[in-house]
XYZ file of C-alpha atoms in Angstrom:
530
model
C 91.750 -216.862 19.830
C 90.150 -213.536 20.791
C 93.369 -212.373 22.433
C 95.361 -213.140 19.290
C 92.829 -211.252 17.159
C 93.028 -208.183 19.429
C 96.828 -208.327 19.335
C 96.897 -208.385 15.546
C 94.389 -205.538 15.267
C 96.575 -203.517 17.620
C 99.609 -204.135 15.422
C 97.635 -203.113 12.341
C 96.456 -199.941 14.050
C 100.004 -199.055 15.090
C 101.359 -199.540 11.536
C 98.452 -197.631 9.995
C 99.080 -194.719 12.343
C 102.680 -194.456 11.139
C 101.804 -194.164 7.444
C 98.468 -192.324 7.608
C 98.522 -188.758 6.205
C 96.330 -187.519 9.064
C 97.078 -188.035 12.730
C 93.627 -189.429 13.451
C 93.465 -193.203 14.051
C 92.103 -195.494 11.354
C 88.722 -197.018 12.249
C 88.884 -200.720 12.846
C 86.032 -201.324 10.414
C 88.187 -200.065 7.527
C 91.167 -202.312 8.178
C 91.817 -205.179 5.792
C 91.700 -208.587 7.466
C 95.023 -210.332 7.869
C 96.147 -213.369 5.913
C 94.848 -215.709 8.596
C 91.367 -215.188 7.204
C 92.439 -216.159 3.671
C 90.666 -219.502 3.666
C 87.301 -218.104 4.678
C 87.055 -215.162 2.308
C 85.629 -215.297 -1.178
C 87.933 -212.652 -2.682
C 91.311 -213.476 -4.188
C 94.620 -212.322 -2.803
C 96.623 -209.751 -4.680
C 100.421 -209.550 -4.741
C 101.962 -207.914 -1.661
C 102.483 -204.177 -2.053
C 105.876 -202.865 -0.805
C 105.601 -200.831 2.343
C 105.016 -201.198 6.030
C 101.502 -202.624 5.541
C 102.570 -205.504 3.287
C 103.432 -207.795 6.175
C 102.285 -207.807 9.760
C 103.738 -210.551 11.870
C 105.089 -212.232 8.702
C 101.529 -212.811 7.442
C 100.097 -211.459 4.152
C 97.572 -208.618 4.287
C 94.775 -208.566 1.689
C 94.927 -205.630 -0.698
C 92.481 -204.372 -3.299
C 92.474 -205.418 -6.933
C 95.630 -204.080 -8.642
C 95.274 -200.486 -9.753
C 94.945 -199.875 -13.466
C 98.268 -199.081 -15.112
C 99.419 -197.997 -18.550
C 100.310 -201.562 -19.499
C 96.687 -202.608 -18.925
C 95.578 -200.157 -21.609
C 98.239 -201.470 -23.999
C 97.021 -205.038 -23.448
C 93.398 -204.109 -24.155
C 94.206 -202.129 -27.305
C 96.515 -204.750 -28.833
C 95.279 -206.093 -32.167
C 98.161 -208.443 -33.019
C 99.819 -211.192 -30.960
C 103.226 -209.614 -31.581
C 102.117 -206.418 -29.816
C 101.333 -208.415 -26.693
C 104.508 -210.491 -26.767
C 106.590 -207.346 -27.253
C 105.474 -206.085 -23.842
C 107.794 -208.640 -22.247
C 110.836 -206.931 -23.700
C 109.963 -203.450 -22.461
C 110.400 -201.796 -19.086
C 106.792 -202.251 -18.037
C 107.636 -204.419 -15.032
C 105.108 -207.110 -15.804
C 103.933 -209.309 -12.977
C 101.720 -212.396 -12.844
C 98.475 -210.399 -13.196
C 99.630 -208.765 -16.418
C 100.883 -212.099 -17.751
C 97.435 -213.624 -17.160
C 95.745 -210.702 -18.939
C 98.114 -211.069 -21.907
C 97.319 -214.790 -22.202
C 93.600 -214.045 -22.103
C 93.956 -211.382 -24.807
C 96.067 -213.747 -26.946
C 93.304 -216.351 -26.908
C 90.795 -213.727 -28.097
C 93.010 -212.578 -30.945
C 93.746 -216.150 -32.070
C 90.221 -217.533 -31.626
C 89.788 -217.974 -35.391
C 93.449 -218.372 -36.385
C 94.210 -222.031 -35.755
C 97.490 -222.002 -37.677
C 98.951 -219.272 -35.445
C 98.170 -221.253 -32.295
C 100.694 -223.935 -33.230
C 103.344 -221.238 -33.751
C 102.485 -219.562 -30.460
C 102.978 -222.740 -28.431
C 106.611 -222.827 -29.591
C 107.279 -219.110 -29.005
C 109.811 -218.565 -26.128
C 108.046 -215.400 -24.972
C 104.746 -217.256 -24.703
C 106.437 -219.931 -22.601
C 107.872 -217.152 -20.439
C 104.365 -215.804 -19.853
C 103.162 -219.258 -18.824
C 106.065 -219.616 -16.404
C 105.408 -216.176 -14.896
C 101.753 -216.968 -14.250
C 102.498 -220.452 -12.969
C 105.093 -219.153 -10.481
C 102.460 -217.063 -8.682
C 99.211 -218.813 -9.619
C 97.917 -218.636 -6.047
C 97.903 -214.815 -6.240
C 95.722 -214.592 -9.371
C 92.254 -213.257 -8.661
C 89.195 -215.475 -9.073
C 87.716 -213.758 -12.136
C 91.060 -213.673 -13.914
C 91.755 -217.289 -12.972
C 88.614 -218.723 -14.574
C 89.183 -216.629 -17.716
C 92.780 -217.825 -17.799
C 91.685 -221.455 -17.704
C 89.256 -220.887 -20.564
C 91.994 -219.132 -22.537
C 94.518 -221.927 -22.059
C 91.906 -224.404 -23.293
C 91.188 -222.201 -26.313
C 94.908 -221.894 -27.121
C 95.019 -225.708 -27.362
C 97.659 -226.334 -24.722
C 98.273 -230.085 -24.490
C 96.565 -231.826 -21.535
C 100.012 -232.807 -20.223
C 101.138 -229.171 -19.964
C 102.385 -228.459 -16.459
C 101.036 -224.900 -16.542
C 97.558 -226.037 -17.634
C 97.455 -228.697 -14.935
C 98.546 -226.104 -12.377
C 95.706 -223.760 -13.325
C 93.194 -226.635 -13.244
C 94.389 -227.690 -9.810
C 94.176 -224.114 -8.518
C 90.593 -223.856 -9.769
C 89.733 -227.091 -7.958
C 91.267 -225.811 -4.717
C 89.286 -222.586 -4.908
C 86.017 -224.122 -6.092
C 84.190 -223.559 -2.802
C 85.315 -219.923 -2.626
C 84.394 -219.030 -6.187
C 81.270 -216.971 -6.654
C 78.450 -218.637 -8.514
C 78.973 -216.321 -11.479
C 82.488 -217.772 -11.809
C 81.113 -221.315 -11.740
C 78.551 -220.321 -14.369
C 81.318 -218.839 -16.530
C 83.254 -222.107 -16.360
C 80.123 -224.085 -17.209
C 79.329 -221.834 -20.165
C 82.827 -221.559 -21.611
C 84.873 -224.577 -20.563
C 82.735 -227.717 -20.138
C 83.192 -228.722 -23.785
C 86.971 -228.363 -23.467
C 86.968 -230.381 -20.230
C 85.132 -233.210 -21.983
C 87.453 -233.175 -24.975
C 90.641 -233.065 -22.914
C 89.648 -235.621 -20.305
C 89.538 -233.236 -17.311
C 86.942 -235.465 -15.688
C 87.740 -234.688 -12.064
C 87.502 -230.931 -12.570
C 84.297 -231.305 -14.588
C 82.708 -233.584 -11.984
C 83.579 -231.161 -9.189
C 82.224 -228.216 -11.184
C 78.908 -229.992 -11.816
C 78.685 -230.932 -8.152
C 79.129 -227.333 -6.994
C 76.704 -226.040 -9.606
C 74.093 -228.457 -8.284
C 74.714 -227.836 -4.581
C 74.607 -224.056 -4.941
C 71.765 -223.819 -7.444
C 69.769 -221.612 -5.072
C 72.359 -218.844 -5.612
C 71.200 -218.354 -9.214
C 69.615 -214.915 -9.360
C 69.237 -214.019 -13.031
C 67.642 -215.770 -15.962
C 70.661 -215.434 -18.253
C 72.915 -217.438 -15.931
C 70.230 -220.068 -15.472
C 69.652 -220.553 -19.190
C 73.383 -220.613 -19.970
C 74.014 -223.401 -17.437
C 71.011 -225.364 -18.672
C 72.197 -225.191 -22.283
C 75.899 -225.867 -21.673
C 75.969 -228.213 -18.667
C 72.431 -229.440 -18.007
C 72.818 -232.512 -20.221
C 75.883 -233.634 -18.242
C 74.070 -234.190 -14.939
C 70.537 -235.453 -14.390
C 70.346 -234.113 -10.834
C 71.651 -230.691 -11.919
C 69.060 -230.511 -14.683
C 66.300 -231.286 -12.179
C 67.452 -228.360 -10.024
C 67.652 -226.059 -13.019
C 64.113 -226.948 -14.071
C 62.888 -226.037 -10.576
C 64.727 -222.723 -10.808
C 63.194 -222.100 -14.235
C 59.734 -222.365 -12.724
C 60.790 -219.774 -10.139
C 62.266 -217.305 -12.644
C 59.943 -217.951 -15.603
C 58.389 -214.486 -15.332
C 61.797 -212.910 -16.035
C 62.355 -214.834 -19.272
C 62.342 -213.017 -22.567
C 61.473 -214.698 -25.874
C 65.063 -215.729 -26.597
C 65.464 -217.307 -23.156
C 62.157 -219.150 -23.510
C 63.414 -220.455 -26.845
C 66.698 -221.659 -25.356
C 64.927 -223.415 -22.476
C 62.554 -225.239 -24.834
C 65.314 -226.230 -27.242
C 67.444 -227.512 -24.332
C 64.527 -229.653 -23.166
C 63.924 -230.898 -26.708
C 67.562 -231.821 -27.315
C 67.676 -233.758 -24.051
C 64.179 -235.224 -24.639
C 63.030 -234.009 -21.225
C 59.250 -233.621 -21.266
C 58.919 -231.573 -18.084
C 55.184 -230.875 -18.137
C 55.119 -228.189 -15.373
C 57.909 -226.241 -17.055
C 56.362 -226.632 -20.520
C 53.060 -225.341 -19.176
C 54.766 -222.348 -17.563
C 56.657 -221.485 -20.757
C 53.488 -221.886 -22.828
C 51.574 -219.603 -20.482
C 54.105 -216.784 -20.866
C 54.267 -217.245 -24.639
C 50.498 -216.806 -24.857
C 50.007 -214.076 -22.272
C 52.964 -211.758 -22.940
C 53.055 -209.602 -26.080
C 56.477 -210.794 -27.185
C 57.737 -209.875 -30.624
C 58.901 -213.251 -31.923
C 61.496 -213.335 -34.683
C 61.585 -215.907 -37.464
C 64.354 -217.898 -35.784
C 62.516 -217.988 -32.461
C 59.280 -219.127 -34.128
C 61.021 -221.963 -35.968
C 62.844 -223.132 -32.845
C 59.655 -223.061 -30.790
C 57.843 -225.150 -33.395
C 60.753 -227.600 -33.437
C 60.828 -227.927 -29.642
C 57.086 -228.506 -29.273
C 57.159 -231.025 -32.115
C 60.165 -232.859 -30.706
C 58.577 -233.116 -27.247
C 55.075 -233.834 -28.572
C 53.580 -231.259 -26.194
C 50.212 -229.959 -27.323
C 49.204 -226.382 -26.517
C 46.649 -225.138 -29.019
C 46.917 -221.456 -28.104
C 50.675 -221.518 -28.622
C 50.301 -223.264 -31.979
C 47.744 -220.699 -33.087
C 50.121 -217.882 -32.247
C 53.037 -219.588 -33.986
C 50.957 -220.148 -37.121
C 49.625 -216.582 -37.100
C 53.129 -215.106 -36.698
C 54.681 -217.430 -39.293
C 52.075 -216.843 -41.995
C 53.230 -213.328 -43.012
C 56.869 -214.462 -42.829
C 56.412 -217.406 -45.216
C 57.691 -215.579 -48.347
C 60.977 -214.818 -46.543
C 61.563 -218.428 -45.419
C 64.013 -220.701 -47.181
C 63.008 -224.120 -48.486
C 64.770 -225.850 -45.594
C 62.968 -223.642 -43.045
C 59.588 -224.368 -44.632
C 60.273 -228.111 -44.597
C 61.501 -227.960 -41.012
C 58.427 -226.056 -39.846
C 56.043 -228.365 -41.706
C 57.699 -231.408 -40.097
C 57.307 -229.874 -36.626
C 53.582 -229.279 -37.031
C 53.183 -232.732 -38.601
C 54.722 -234.383 -35.532
C 52.219 -232.438 -33.420
C 49.336 -233.604 -35.651
C 48.168 -229.991 -35.764
C 47.043 -228.480 -39.057
C 46.687 -224.798 -39.909
C 45.093 -224.653 -43.354
C 46.211 -221.091 -44.227
C 49.796 -221.806 -43.154
C 50.086 -225.068 -45.075
C 48.493 -223.531 -48.154
C 51.194 -220.857 -47.900
C 53.823 -223.595 -47.618
C 52.425 -225.209 -50.780
C 52.546 -221.919 -52.659
C 56.111 -221.393 -51.433
C 57.180 -224.751 -52.889
C 55.416 -224.173 -56.184
C 56.881 -220.697 -56.628
C 60.395 -222.055 -56.020
C 59.978 -225.354 -57.836
C 63.370 -225.217 -59.521
C 65.340 -224.447 -56.368
C 63.619 -226.823 -53.931
C 65.860 -229.806 -53.269
C 64.509 -233.344 -53.374
C 65.085 -234.028 -49.626
C 63.086 -230.894 -48.718
C 60.326 -231.883 -51.113
C 60.210 -235.345 -49.510
C 59.934 -233.770 -46.064
C 57.001 -231.663 -47.223
C 55.313 -234.722 -48.737
C 55.691 -236.704 -45.505
C 54.329 -233.791 -43.455
C 51.268 -233.577 -45.694
C 50.723 -237.341 -45.351
C 50.940 -237.294 -41.546
C 48.313 -234.554 -41.468
C 46.316 -236.023 -44.380
C 46.507 -232.590 -45.999
C 45.723 -232.213 -49.672
C 46.340 -228.650 -50.869
C 43.963 -226.723 -53.097
C 46.572 -226.816 -55.836
C 47.113 -230.533 -55.402
C 47.344 -231.245 -59.125
C 50.252 -228.818 -59.572
C 51.917 -229.918 -56.361
C 51.782 -233.663 -57.030
C 52.791 -233.172 -60.659
C 55.882 -231.445 -59.317
C 56.471 -234.306 -56.846
C 56.243 -237.008 -59.530
C 58.356 -234.966 -61.915
C 61.112 -234.427 -59.358
C 61.021 -238.031 -58.102
C 61.075 -239.673 -61.513
C 64.277 -241.675 -61.853
C 65.658 -240.232 -58.595
C 63.416 -242.378 -56.384
C 65.734 -245.377 -56.710
C 68.664 -243.241 -55.571
C 67.118 -242.380 -52.217
C 67.872 -244.180 -48.979
C 65.765 -247.401 -48.839
C 63.784 -246.332 -45.783
C 63.149 -242.914 -47.343
C 61.920 -244.600 -50.529
C 59.359 -246.498 -48.480
C 58.369 -243.307 -46.629
C 57.794 -241.422 -49.897
C 55.689 -244.171 -51.501
C 53.753 -244.603 -48.243
C 53.014 -240.859 -48.165
C 51.757 -241.004 -51.753
C 49.510 -243.952 -50.828
C 48.056 -242.024 -47.873
C 47.338 -239.061 -50.139
C 46.026 -241.410 -52.864
C 48.635 -240.243 -55.351
C 50.754 -243.406 -55.681
C 51.724 -244.653 -59.114
C 52.451 -248.172 -60.293
C 56.178 -247.546 -60.793
C 56.603 -246.464 -57.194
C 54.635 -249.433 -55.867
C 56.682 -251.881 -57.912
C 59.952 -250.316 -56.755
C 59.366 -250.875 -53.030
C 57.399 -254.155 -53.288
C 60.030 -255.877 -55.400
C 61.560 -258.889 -53.565
C 65.097 -257.598 -54.043
C 64.120 -254.419 -52.211
C 61.794 -255.398 -49.358
C 63.792 -258.447 -48.217
C 66.132 -256.211 -46.199
C 63.257 -255.212 -43.905
C 61.712 -258.643 -43.347
C 62.560 -260.238 -40.032
C 64.545 -257.264 -38.759
C 64.261 -256.552 -35.047
C 65.324 -252.885 -35.071
C 62.501 -250.401 -34.301
C 63.284 -248.357 -37.412
C 63.082 -251.372 -39.737
C 59.912 -252.547 -38.000
C 58.315 -249.151 -38.642
C 59.389 -249.328 -42.295
C 57.912 -252.815 -42.581
C 54.588 -251.551 -41.225
C 54.554 -248.960 -44.006
C 55.317 -251.698 -46.522
C 52.212 -253.534 -45.290
C 50.209 -250.373 -45.862
C 51.645 -249.995 -49.368
C 50.919 -253.646 -50.154
C 47.292 -253.272 -48.994
C 46.918 -250.048 -50.973
C 48.201 -251.781 -54.125
C 45.595 -254.532 -53.735
C 42.616 -252.409 -52.719
C 43.095 -249.064 -54.474
C 44.864 -250.104 -57.685
C 42.777 -252.852 -59.357
C 45.012 -252.823 -62.453
C 48.182 -253.407 -60.447
C 49.724 -256.761 -61.461
C 52.512 -257.057 -58.928
C 54.840 -257.752 -57.370
C 53.413 -257.978 -53.840
C 54.775 -258.957 -50.461
C 55.033 -262.745 -49.986
C 52.279 -264.493 -48.049
C 54.764 -265.370 -45.277
C 55.373 -261.670 -44.640
C 51.655 -261.056 -44.159
C 51.397 -263.465 -41.227
C 51.010 -261.211 -38.188
C 53.806 -261.400 -35.710
C 52.878 -262.973 -32.363
C 51.452 -260.377 -30.044
C 51.010 -262.626 -27.033
C 53.794 -260.811 -25.196
C 52.082 -257.445 -25.591
C 50.831 -256.222 -22.245
C 47.085 -255.598 -22.152
C 46.270 -252.241 -20.608
C 43.660 -252.029 -17.832
C 41.320 -250.152 -20.169
C 41.606 -252.835 -22.867
C 40.982 -255.611 -20.355
C 37.947 -253.847 -18.906
C 36.542 -253.216 -22.398
C 37.032 -256.833 -23.442
C 35.366 -258.125 -20.254
C 32.427 -255.760 -20.743
C 31.946 -256.838 -24.370
C 32.099 -260.497 -23.415
C 29.396 -259.894 -20.837
C 27.180 -258.068 -23.332
C 27.565 -260.832 -25.928
C 26.723 -263.490 -23.351
C 29.669 -265.737 -24.154
C 33.389 -265.343 -24.789
C 33.082 -267.704 -27.792
C 30.992 -265.156 -29.689
C 33.858 -262.663 -30.070
C 37.468 -262.704 -31.231
C 39.880 -259.996 -30.180
C 42.992 -260.819 -32.215
C 41.999 -261.417 -35.820
C 44.676 -261.671 -38.507
C 43.674 -260.053 -41.780
C 44.927 -261.039 -45.215
C 46.758 -257.732 -45.544
C 48.993 -258.317 -42.519
C 47.062 -256.356 -39.903
C 45.689 -257.616 -36.599
C 42.195 -256.448 -35.652
C 40.449 -256.742 -32.357
C 42.841 -254.994 -29.946
C 39.963 -253.005 -28.511
C 36.814 -254.139 -30.315
C 35.823 -257.685 -31.230
C 34.995 -259.350 -34.497
C 31.631 -261.100 -34.103
C 31.390 -264.723 -35.107
C 28.583 -265.463 -37.569
C 25.512 -267.153 -36.215
């Protein structure tokens, strides 16, 4: 092996001496390795250049990236597809590299012109470009190759296209030699297309290489892009990316912190170490947070149910002066996020109330319902409650019956919590024709709605003495069997301790059905008389 290597280096030196402008020999360290090393290098081959150095012993010699030519400038400056296609008819001497660049530029120009894509797929010159690239696909450089694949996806080539399949296969063959930035580019730009077009093998191999080489990630932008675009496709990859986030958290800016939190929220991944790290940097660094970042952060924390008081205080303080510039949907969205967190900032929610009142005519009913539910979850009654609830009742009016049934129950429940329910609303949701759809249902959503109906029924009996009905039937108030519910160790220890203090287990009951449909005694007993 060593003898063959020396022989080839000697041949290279002899050929280089013939064509060198100076008589001095070319240092061995500056020679390009021969084609035998093709499989171990990470750079792509370029087309052979005519001359004595193009072949040595009938094997290809690696050459630098093609020099920039006039046609490259024409491709970059083109603003119409016809300008690019016209280059085929000139005397520019296009080769496979130029054809790939033209295809990439075509996809950029037609990114928002769907109608022209159908015409382009039937254009003979476009098919000629595809054939030219496909004939020498192995000579296309790595960076151009991954951009070409993205472009062919964007141009909506059919999955059965021979040229598209050829490019996909070439990417698979080179996957191990691609730099990590190329893998990240594919993950960021092409994973959605691979899912839509059924390129499962290529997608699976891409995710596998992203996971195996995760330690090569060096910058926060690449990390966040992969997490957002491909993290949800692989559990093991997402675990690696979370570890890398902990390592690079100090490099994150506010926008990257936002993207990480939103990615976790969308995937419902409550990674406590990562959430703590992100929260620390949000509190400690003097970031200037924009309105969009603040709203997304509130959404992510609310979705994940992660409590960090210092972060919430900063979000509320930064949002307060921005409240007049928020839209009704943004105010409702922010209020919902803080309501899910069970965290109340009185100045911020008073500002939300004033925002709704000042835009009473433009606030939509769904947004008003969201605000009402947020207030109920936080048990918040604004200073201007009379004006606010007058607006709520005025806007609900006859529109309550037109809402989704579960939303109707939510709205009346919220009014009961805030002690603002009216007889018409109670009658609407307690009517047999309405509540029957929720009785006996096993779905979690319907069960939650039924629990709110129990609350509404109890509120009608206890807080509205003049209410004449209807009410839930007695059969609906019988508590559902809870014998299958697992008793926690704390509950068991508490019950045993109470039994010991009372002196006898017969003196206490732990599961007591009330007339309003609730079960008391999960943690504390009801004492028997005498």
